[in-house]
PDB file of C-alpha atoms in Angstrom:
ATOM      1  CA  MET O  15     -35.825 -31.071  -0.687  1.00 46.00           C
ATOM      2  CA  SER O  16     -36.513 -34.814  -0.482  1.00 52.00           C
ATOM      3  CA  GLN O  17     -35.348 -37.060  -3.284  1.00 61.00           C
ATOM      4  CA  HIS O  18     -37.751 -39.499  -4.926  1.00 61.00           C
ATOM      5  CA  SER O  19     -36.885 -41.999  -7.621  1.00 62.00           C
ATOM      6  CA  THR O  20     -39.403 -43.755  -9.831  1.00 62.00           C
ATOM      7  CA  THR O  21     -39.549 -45.900 -12.942  1.00 72.00           C
ATOM      8  CA  PHE O  22     -42.898 -44.342 -13.808  1.00 79.00           C
ATOM      9  CA  THR O  23     -42.918 -43.266 -17.463  1.00 91.00           C
ATOM     10  CA  PRO O  24     -44.457 -39.847 -18.112  1.00 92.00           C
ATOM     11  CA  ALA O  25     -46.827 -39.200 -20.983  1.00 94.00           C
ATOM     12  CA  PRO O  26     -45.433 -37.266 -23.944  1.00 94.00           C
ATOM     13  CA  VAL O  27     -45.944 -33.510 -23.613  1.00 96.00           C
ATOM     14  CA  PRO O  28     -45.006 -31.016 -26.362  1.00 96.00           C
ATOM     15  CA  ASP O  29     -42.033 -28.812 -25.472  1.00 95.00           C
ATOM     16  CA  GLY O  30     -43.851 -25.658 -26.622  1.00 96.00           C
ATOM     17  CA  ARG O  31     -41.191 -24.711 -29.156  1.00 96.00           C
ATOM     18  CA  ILE O  32     -42.409 -23.489 -32.531  1.00 97.00           C
ATOM     19  CA  PRO O  33     -39.856 -23.420 -35.383  1.00 96.00           C
ATOM     20  CA  VAL O  34     -40.207 -20.482 -37.776  1.00 96.00           C
ATOM     21  CA  ASN O  35     -37.676 -20.055 -40.600  1.00 95.00           C
ATOM     22  CA  GLY O  36     -35.103 -22.150 -38.765  1.00 93.00           C
ATOM     23  CA  LYS O  37     -35.543 -20.262 -35.493  1.00 95.00           C
ATOM     24  CA  ASP O  38     -37.315 -21.497 -32.319  1.00 97.00           C
ATOM     25  CA  TYR O  39     -40.119 -19.463 -30.795  1.00 97.00           C
ATOM     26  CA  MET O  40     -42.588 -19.971 -27.968  1.00 97.00           C
ATOM     27  CA  ALA O  41     -46.116 -18.576 -27.817  1.00 96.00           C
ATOM     28  CA  ASP O  42     -47.166 -16.536 -24.797  1.00 95.00           C
ATOM     29  CA  ALA O  43     -50.603 -16.693 -23.128  1.00 94.00           C
ATOM     30  CA  LYS O  44     -51.983 -14.300 -25.778  1.00 95.00           C
ATOM     31  CA  GLY O  45     -50.642 -16.307 -28.698  1.00 95.00           C
ATOM     32  CA  ASN O  46     -47.776 -13.944 -29.502  1.00 96.00           C
ATOM     33  CA  LEU O  47     -44.556 -15.635 -30.639  1.00 97.00           C
ATOM     34  CA  THR O  48     -41.342 -14.786 -28.788  1.00 97.00           C
ATOM     35  CA  PRO O  49     -37.845 -15.943 -29.803  1.00 97.00           C
ATOM     36  CA  ILE O  50     -36.469 -18.445 -27.276  1.00 96.00           C
ATOM     37  CA  GLU O  51     -33.373 -16.347 -26.604  1.00 96.00           C
ATOM     38  CA  LEU O  52     -35.537 -13.394 -25.519  1.00 97.00           C
ATOM     39  CA  ILE O  53     -37.433 -15.363 -22.877  1.00 97.00           C
ATOM     40  CA  ARG O  54     -36.036 -15.050 -19.360  1.00 96.00           C
ATOM     41  CA  PRO O  55     -34.188 -18.160 -18.139  1.00 96.00           C
ATOM     42  CA  GLN O  56     -36.396 -18.497 -15.057  1.00 97.00           C
ATOM     43  CA  HIS O  57     -39.503 -18.449 -17.254  1.00 97.00           C
ATOM     44  CA  LEU O  58     -38.055 -21.172 -19.470  1.00 97.00           C
ATOM     45  CA  LEU O  59     -37.217 -23.230 -16.380  1.00 98.00           C
ATOM     46  CA  GLU O  60     -40.741 -22.737 -15.040  1.00 98.00           C
ATOM     47  CA  ASP O  61     -42.187 -23.811 -18.398  1.00 97.00           C
ATOM     48  CA  GLU O  62     -39.996 -26.923 -18.432  1.00 97.00           C
ATOM     49  CA  THR O  63     -40.938 -27.819 -14.846  1.00 98.00           C
ATOM     50  CA  VAL O  64     -44.676 -27.527 -15.473  1.00 97.00           C
ATOM     51  CA  ARG O  65     -44.436 -29.619 -18.642  1.00 97.00           C
ATOM     52  CA  LYS O  66     -42.490 -32.297 -16.740  1.00 96.00           C
ATOM     53  CA  ILE O  67     -45.134 -32.455 -14.003  1.00 96.00           C
ATOM     54  CA  MET O  68     -47.891 -32.500 -16.610  1.00 97.00           C
ATOM     55  CA  GLY O  69     -46.343 -35.542 -18.288  1.00 97.00           C
ATOM     56  CA  TYR O  70     -46.388 -37.523 -15.048  1.00 94.00           C
ATOM     57  CA  ALA O  71     -49.889 -36.263 -14.160  1.00 94.00           C
ATOM     58  CA  LEU O  72     -51.363 -37.342 -17.503  1.00 95.00           C
ATOM     59  CA  ALA O  73     -49.750 -40.775 -17.240  1.00 94.00           C
ATOM     60  CA  LEU O  74     -50.930 -41.196 -13.652  1.00 92.00           C
ATOM     61  CA  SER O  75     -54.466 -40.119 -14.551  1.00 92.00           C
ATOM     62  CA  ASP O  76     -54.520 -42.742 -17.295  1.00 93.00           C
ATOM     63  CA  GLN O  77     -53.293 -45.411 -14.866  1.00 92.00           C
ATOM     64  CA  VAL O  78     -55.969 -44.514 -12.308  1.00 91.00           C
ATOM     65  CA  LYS O  79     -58.650 -44.847 -15.001  1.00 92.00           C
ATOM     66  CA  ARG O  80     -57.303 -48.275 -15.970  1.00 93.00           C
ATOM     67  CA  PHE O  81     -57.088 -49.292 -12.314  1.00 92.00           C
ATOM     68  CA  LYS O  82     -60.735 -48.342 -11.737  1.00 91.00           C
ATOM     69  CA  ALA O  83     -61.799 -50.278 -14.826  1.00 92.00           C
ATOM     70  CA  HIS O  84     -59.815 -53.355 -13.743  1.00 94.00           C
ATOM     71  CA  THR O  85     -61.270 -53.141 -10.227  1.00 93.00           C
ATOM     72  CA  PHE O  86     -64.794 -53.007 -11.646  1.00 90.00           C
ATOM     73  CA  GLU O  87     -64.113 -55.968 -13.945  1.00 93.00           C
ATOM     74  CA  ASP O  88     -62.378 -58.101 -11.295  1.00 94.00           C
ATOM     75  CA  LEU O  89     -65.110 -57.614  -8.712  1.00 92.00           C
ATOM     76  CA  GLY O  90     -67.764 -58.138 -11.360  1.00 89.00           C
ATOM     77  CA  ALA O  91     -66.158 -61.440 -12.379  1.00 91.00           C
ATOM     78  CA  PHE O  92     -66.042 -62.552  -8.730  1.00 90.00           C
ATOM     79  CA  ASP O  93     -69.706 -61.624  -8.231  1.00 88.00           C
ATOM     80  CA  GLU O  94     -70.587 -63.615 -11.341  1.00 87.00           C
ATOM     81  CA  ILE O  95     -68.805 -66.698  -9.966  1.00 89.00           C
ATOM     82  CA  LEU O  96     -70.710 -66.374  -6.686  1.00 86.00           C
ATOM     83  CA  ALA O  97     -73.990 -66.070  -8.561  1.00 86.00           C
ATOM     84  CA  GLN O  98     -73.323 -69.033 -10.869  1.00 86.00           C
ATOM     85  CA  GLU O  99     -71.622 -71.481  -8.514  1.00 84.00           C
ATOM     86  CA  TYR O 100     -73.260 -70.722  -5.179  1.00 82.00           C
ATOM     87  CA  LYS O 101     -76.439 -68.781  -6.052  1.00 76.00           C
ATOM     88  CA  LEU O 102     -75.205 -65.971  -3.801  1.00 73.00           C
ATOM     89  CA  THR O 103     -75.407 -62.205  -4.267  1.00 70.00           C
ATOM     90  CA  LYS O 104     -72.784 -59.963  -2.672  1.00 69.00           C
ATOM     91  CA  GLY O 105     -73.883 -56.768  -0.994  1.00 63.00           C
ATOM     92  CA  GLY O 106     -77.062 -54.958  -0.044  1.00 63.00           C
ATOM     93  CA  PRO O 107     -79.972 -53.566  -2.071  1.00 59.00           C
ATOM     94  CA  LYS O 108     -78.127 -50.323  -2.932  1.00 67.00           C
ATOM     95  CA  GLY O 109     -75.096 -52.170  -4.258  1.00 79.00           C
ATOM     96  CA  ASN O 110     -72.809 -51.517  -1.278  1.00 88.00           C
ATOM     97  CA  ARG O 111     -70.496 -54.457  -0.631  1.00 91.00           C
ATOM     98  CA  THR O 112     -67.218 -55.419   1.033  1.00 93.00           C
ATOM     99  CA  TYR O 113     -64.554 -57.922  -0.062  1.00 95.00           C
ATOM    100  CA  GLN O 114     -61.858 -59.123   2.331  1.00 96.00           C
ATOM    101  CA  THR O 115     -58.777 -61.342   2.361  1.00 97.00           C
ATOM    102  CA  HIS O 116     -58.862 -64.579   4.378  1.00 96.00           C
ATOM    103  CA  ASP O 117     -56.509 -63.167   7.028  1.00 95.00           C
ATOM    104  CA  GLY O 118     -58.688 -60.076   7.476  1.00 95.00           C
ATOM    105  CA  LEU O 119     -55.839 -57.666   6.788  1.00 97.00           C
ATOM    106  CA  MET O 120     -56.987 -56.263   3.440  1.00 97.00           C
ATOM    107  CA  LYS O 121     -60.374 -55.258   2.144  1.00 97.00           C
ATOM    108  CA  VAL O 122     -62.074 -53.511  -0.740  1.00 96.00           C
ATOM    109  CA  GLU O 123     -65.284 -51.621  -0.094  1.00 94.00           C
ATOM    110  CA  VAL O 124     -67.717 -50.624  -2.824  1.00 93.00           C
ATOM    111  CA  ARG O 125     -70.073 -47.795  -1.950  1.00 90.00           C
ATOM    112  CA  VAL O 126     -72.871 -46.538  -4.167  1.00 89.00           C
ATOM    113  CA  ALA O 127     -73.970 -42.988  -3.367  1.00 88.00           C
ATOM    114  CA  ASP O 128     -77.086 -41.289  -4.681  1.00 88.00           C
ATOM    115  CA  LEU O 129     -76.625 -38.125  -6.730  1.00 89.00           C
ATOM    116  CA  ILE O 130     -79.330 -35.680  -5.743  1.00 90.00           C
ATOM    117  CA  ASP O 131     -80.732 -32.453  -7.088  1.00 91.00           C
ATOM    118  CA  PHE O 132     -83.472 -30.151  -5.850  1.00 92.00           C
ATOM    119  CA  GLY O 133     -86.732 -29.265  -7.563  1.00 93.00           C
ATOM    120  CA  PRO O 134     -88.700 -25.975  -7.521  1.00 94.00           C
ATOM    121  CA  GLU O 135     -90.149 -26.871  -4.110  1.00 95.00           C
ATOM    122  CA  LEU O 136     -86.874 -25.602  -2.673  1.00 94.00           C
ATOM    123  CA  GLN O 137     -87.839 -22.022  -3.550  1.00 93.00           C
ATOM    124  CA  VAL O 138     -91.154 -22.527  -1.757  1.00 95.00           C
ATOM    125  CA  ALA O 139     -89.198 -23.660   1.305  1.00 94.00           C
ATOM    126  CA  LYS O 140     -86.965 -20.589   1.123  1.00 93.00           C
ATOM    127  CA  SER O 141     -89.976 -18.272   0.936  1.00 94.00           C
ATOM    128  CA  LEU O 142     -91.512 -19.897   4.013  1.00 94.00           C
ATOM    129  CA  LEU O 143     -88.231 -19.625   5.907  1.00 93.00           C
ATOM    130  CA  ASP O 144     -87.941 -15.964   4.889  1.00 91.00           C
ATOM    131  CA  GLU O 145     -91.388 -15.407   6.435  1.00 91.00           C
ATOM    132  CA  CYS O 146     -90.124 -16.978   9.644  1.00 89.00           C
ATOM    133  CA  LEU O 147     -87.063 -14.730   9.692  1.00 87.00           C
ATOM    134  CA  ASN O 148     -89.131 -11.606   9.014  1.00 88.00           C
ATOM    135  CA  GLU O 149     -91.504 -12.263  11.906  1.00 86.00           C
ATOM    136  CA  TRP O 150     -89.051 -13.618  14.454  1.00 84.00           C
ATOM    137  CA  SER O 151     -87.477 -10.922  16.582  1.00 74.00           C
ATOM    138  CA  GLU O 152     -83.838 -10.060  15.949  1.00 70.00           C
ATOM    139  CA  GLU O 153     -82.857 -11.524  19.310  1.00 67.00           C
ATOM    140  CA  SER O 154     -84.700 -14.817  18.952  1.00 73.00           C
ATOM    141  CA  ARG O 155     -83.078 -17.909  17.469  1.00 78.00           C
ATOM    142  CA  PRO O 156     -79.876 -16.184  16.245  1.00 82.00           C
ATOM    143  CA  GLU O 157     -78.182 -19.523  15.515  1.00 85.00           C
ATOM    144  CA  ILE O 158     -81.080 -20.604  13.284  1.00 87.00           C
ATOM    145  CA  ARG O 159     -81.036 -17.250  11.483  1.00 85.00           C
ATOM    146  CA  ALA O 160     -77.338 -17.665  10.717  1.00 88.00           C
ATOM    147  CA  LEU O 161     -77.857 -21.255   9.581  1.00 89.00           C
ATOM    148  CA  ILE O 162     -80.668 -20.362   7.176  1.00 90.00           C
ATOM    149  CA  THR O 163     -78.664 -17.488   5.695  1.00 87.00           C
ATOM    150  CA  GLU O 164     -75.592 -19.653   5.186  1.00 89.00           C
ATOM    151  CA  THR O 165     -77.639 -22.527   3.751  1.00 90.00           C
ATOM    152  CA  PHE O 166     -79.185 -20.460   0.975  1.00 88.00           C
ATOM    153  CA  ASN O 167     -76.094 -18.390   0.127  1.00 85.00           C
ATOM    154  CA  THR O 168     -75.456 -19.971  -3.249  1.00 74.00           C
ATOM    155  CA  ASP O 169     -71.984 -20.771  -4.562  1.00 68.00           C
ATOM    156  CA  LYS O 170     -70.576 -19.886  -7.999  1.00 59.00           C
ATOM    157  CA  GLU O 171     -72.668 -22.638  -9.617  1.00 65.00           C
ATOM    158  CA  GLY O 172     -75.833 -21.387  -7.952  1.00 69.00           C
ATOM    159  CA  GLN O 173     -75.979 -24.366  -5.583  1.00 78.00           C
ATOM    160  CA  VAL O 174     -77.186 -24.133  -1.998  1.00 86.00           C
ATOM    161  CA  ASN O 175     -75.167 -25.680   0.828  1.00 89.00           C
ATOM    162  CA  ARG O 176     -76.517 -29.233   0.786  1.00 87.00           C
ATOM    163  CA  ALA O 177     -74.923 -30.319   4.046  1.00 89.00           C
ATOM    164  CA  LEU O 178     -76.531 -27.413   5.909  1.00 90.00           C
ATOM    165  CA  LEU O 179     -79.837 -28.102   4.172  1.00 92.00           C
ATOM    166  CA  PHE O 180     -79.922 -31.547   5.763  1.00 92.00           C
ATOM    167  CA  THR O 181     -78.954 -29.952   9.073  1.00 92.00           C
ATOM    168  CA  LEU O 182     -82.101 -27.815   8.839  1.00 92.00           C
ATOM    169  CA  LEU O 183     -84.184 -30.950   8.308  1.00 93.00           C
ATOM    170  CA  ARG O 184     -82.919 -32.407  11.575  1.00 92.00           C
ATOM    171  CA  MET O 185     -83.887 -29.350  13.622  1.00 91.00           C
ATOM    172  CA  ASP O 186     -87.054 -29.229  15.710  1.00 89.00           C
ATOM    173  CA  VAL O 187     -88.677 -25.785  15.532  1.00 88.00           C
ATOM    174  CA  ASN O 188     -92.170 -25.083  16.831  1.00 88.00           C
ATOM    175  CA  ASP O 189     -93.486 -23.037  13.922  1.00 89.00           C
ATOM    176  CA  SER O 190     -96.055 -24.222  11.360  1.00 92.00           C
ATOM    177  CA  ARG O 191     -94.337 -22.369   8.506  1.00 93.00           C
ATOM    178  CA  TRP O 192     -91.036 -23.977   9.461  1.00 94.00           C
ATOM    179  CA  ASN O 193     -92.642 -27.417   9.316  1.00 94.00           C
ATOM    180  CA  ARG O 194     -94.160 -26.668   5.910  1.00 95.00           C
ATOM    181  CA  ALA O 195     -90.750 -25.452   4.719  1.00 95.00           C
ATOM    182  CA  MET O 196     -89.117 -28.695   5.868  1.00 95.00           C
ATOM    183  CA  GLU O 197     -91.766 -30.712   4.035  1.00 96.00           C
ATOM    184  CA  ALA O 198     -91.138 -28.644   0.891  1.00 95.00           C
ATOM    185  CA  ILE O 199     -87.401 -29.402   1.162  1.00 95.00           C
ATOM    186  CA  ARG O 200     -88.150 -33.128   1.441  1.00 95.00           C
ATOM    187  CA  GLN O 201     -90.406 -32.916  -1.608  1.00 95.00           C
ATOM    188  CA  ALA O 202     -87.671 -31.040  -3.502  1.00 95.00           C
ATOM    189  CA  ILE O 203     -85.066 -33.798  -3.088  1.00 94.00           C
ATOM    190  CA  ARG O 204     -84.697 -35.828  -6.292  1.00 94.00           C
ATOM    191  CA  VAL O 205     -82.341 -38.713  -6.972  1.00 90.00           C
ATOM    192  CA  VAL O 206     -80.897 -38.098 -10.442  1.00 92.00           C
ATOM    193  CA  GLY O 207     -78.339 -40.905 -10.556  1.00 91.00           C
ATOM    194  CA  SER O 208     -75.687 -42.695  -8.564  1.00 88.00           C
ATOM    195  CA  LYS O 209     -71.903 -42.881  -8.340  1.00 88.00           C
ATOM    196  CA  THR O 210     -69.753 -45.815  -7.301  1.00 88.00           C
ATOM    197  CA  TYR O 211     -66.782 -45.294  -4.977  1.00 89.00           C
ATOM    198  CA  TYR O 212     -64.031 -47.774  -4.125  1.00 92.00           C
ATOM    199  CA  ARG O 213     -62.206 -47.731  -0.813  1.00 93.00           C
ATOM    200  CA  ILE O 214     -59.188 -50.012  -0.407  1.00 95.00           C
ATOM    201  CA  GLN O 215     -57.838 -50.544   3.098  1.00 96.00           C
ATOM    202  CA  THR O 216     -55.181 -52.543   4.904  1.00 96.00           C
ATOM    203  CA  ARG O 217     -54.055 -53.117   8.498  1.00 96.00           C
ATOM    204  CA  GLU O 218     -51.055 -54.714  10.173  1.00 96.00           C
ATOM    205  CA  SER O 219     -53.012 -57.046  12.460  1.00 95.00           C
ATOM    206  CA  PHE O 220     -56.594 -58.119  13.060  1.00 91.00           C
ATOM    207  CA  ASP O 221     -57.006 -55.636  15.936  1.00 93.00           C
ATOM    208  CA  ALA O 222     -55.140 -52.730  14.300  1.00 95.00           C
ATOM    209  CA  PRO O 223     -56.988 -49.750  12.788  1.00 96.00           C
ATOM    210  CA  TRP O 224     -57.675 -49.775   9.076  1.00 96.00           C
ATOM    211  CA  GLN O 225     -55.453 -47.590   6.873  1.00 95.00           C
ATOM    212  CA  THR O 226     -56.835 -46.407   3.547  1.00 94.00           C
ATOM    213  CA  VAL O 227     -54.607 -46.909   0.505  1.00 93.00           C
ATOM    214  CA  THR O 228     -54.317 -43.359  -0.821  1.00 87.00           C
ATOM    215  CA  ILE O 229     -55.145 -42.734  -4.463  1.00 83.00           C
ATOM    216  CA  ASP O 230     -56.480 -39.181  -4.027  1.00 75.00           C
ATOM    217  CA  LEU O 231     -53.624 -36.733  -4.797  1.00 70.00           C
ATOM    218  CA  ALA O 232     -54.877 -34.242  -2.194  1.00 66.00           C
ATOM    219  CA  LYS O 233     -54.608 -36.863   0.554  1.00 65.00           C
ATOM    220  CA  ALA O 234     -51.341 -38.543  -0.488  1.00 59.00           C
TER     221      ALA O 234
END
């Protein structure tokens, strides 16, 4: 096991011990109290380990929130200086913009992505596509059949596969019902908001590939 040292201070996490009449207990997942001495040592060690990790995770989460707020404020202050001193506006109409050091070795990208949802027209599209599937022979267009089925197989939240939905829109199929279904999908798309993403990158030289500074735990 690799050894890592850090001066990072974890957030306070309760130790789970509940004193009752001068004796320490711990509650189980059902709320039942168990005397500490009756809990298996490996279970106590597991409890302690999870609480330790939780302390660092909570502190790190708080730091990431502060970092995002500081990034927003710092870039906003810079944009304000550009607007006041030089009558310049950074970025494009959607709010996407890039900031870079003078030596070209570090940059911060701001990307604004639309949040979309789908209206009732999507069900009209599905009905039209079902008509296509019912009338096409079993042997014809098997790849399109599979794609349609996978697209409209909803997940636990009842959401269709959005990536595959846009794949359908890019396909060219000579069928009037298909074309009406694609138009219904386009009509169903609704922008319900936007979300801002920050990407921070660095490179060792001007001709080296960019390396993203990892903040996402899954990619660290």
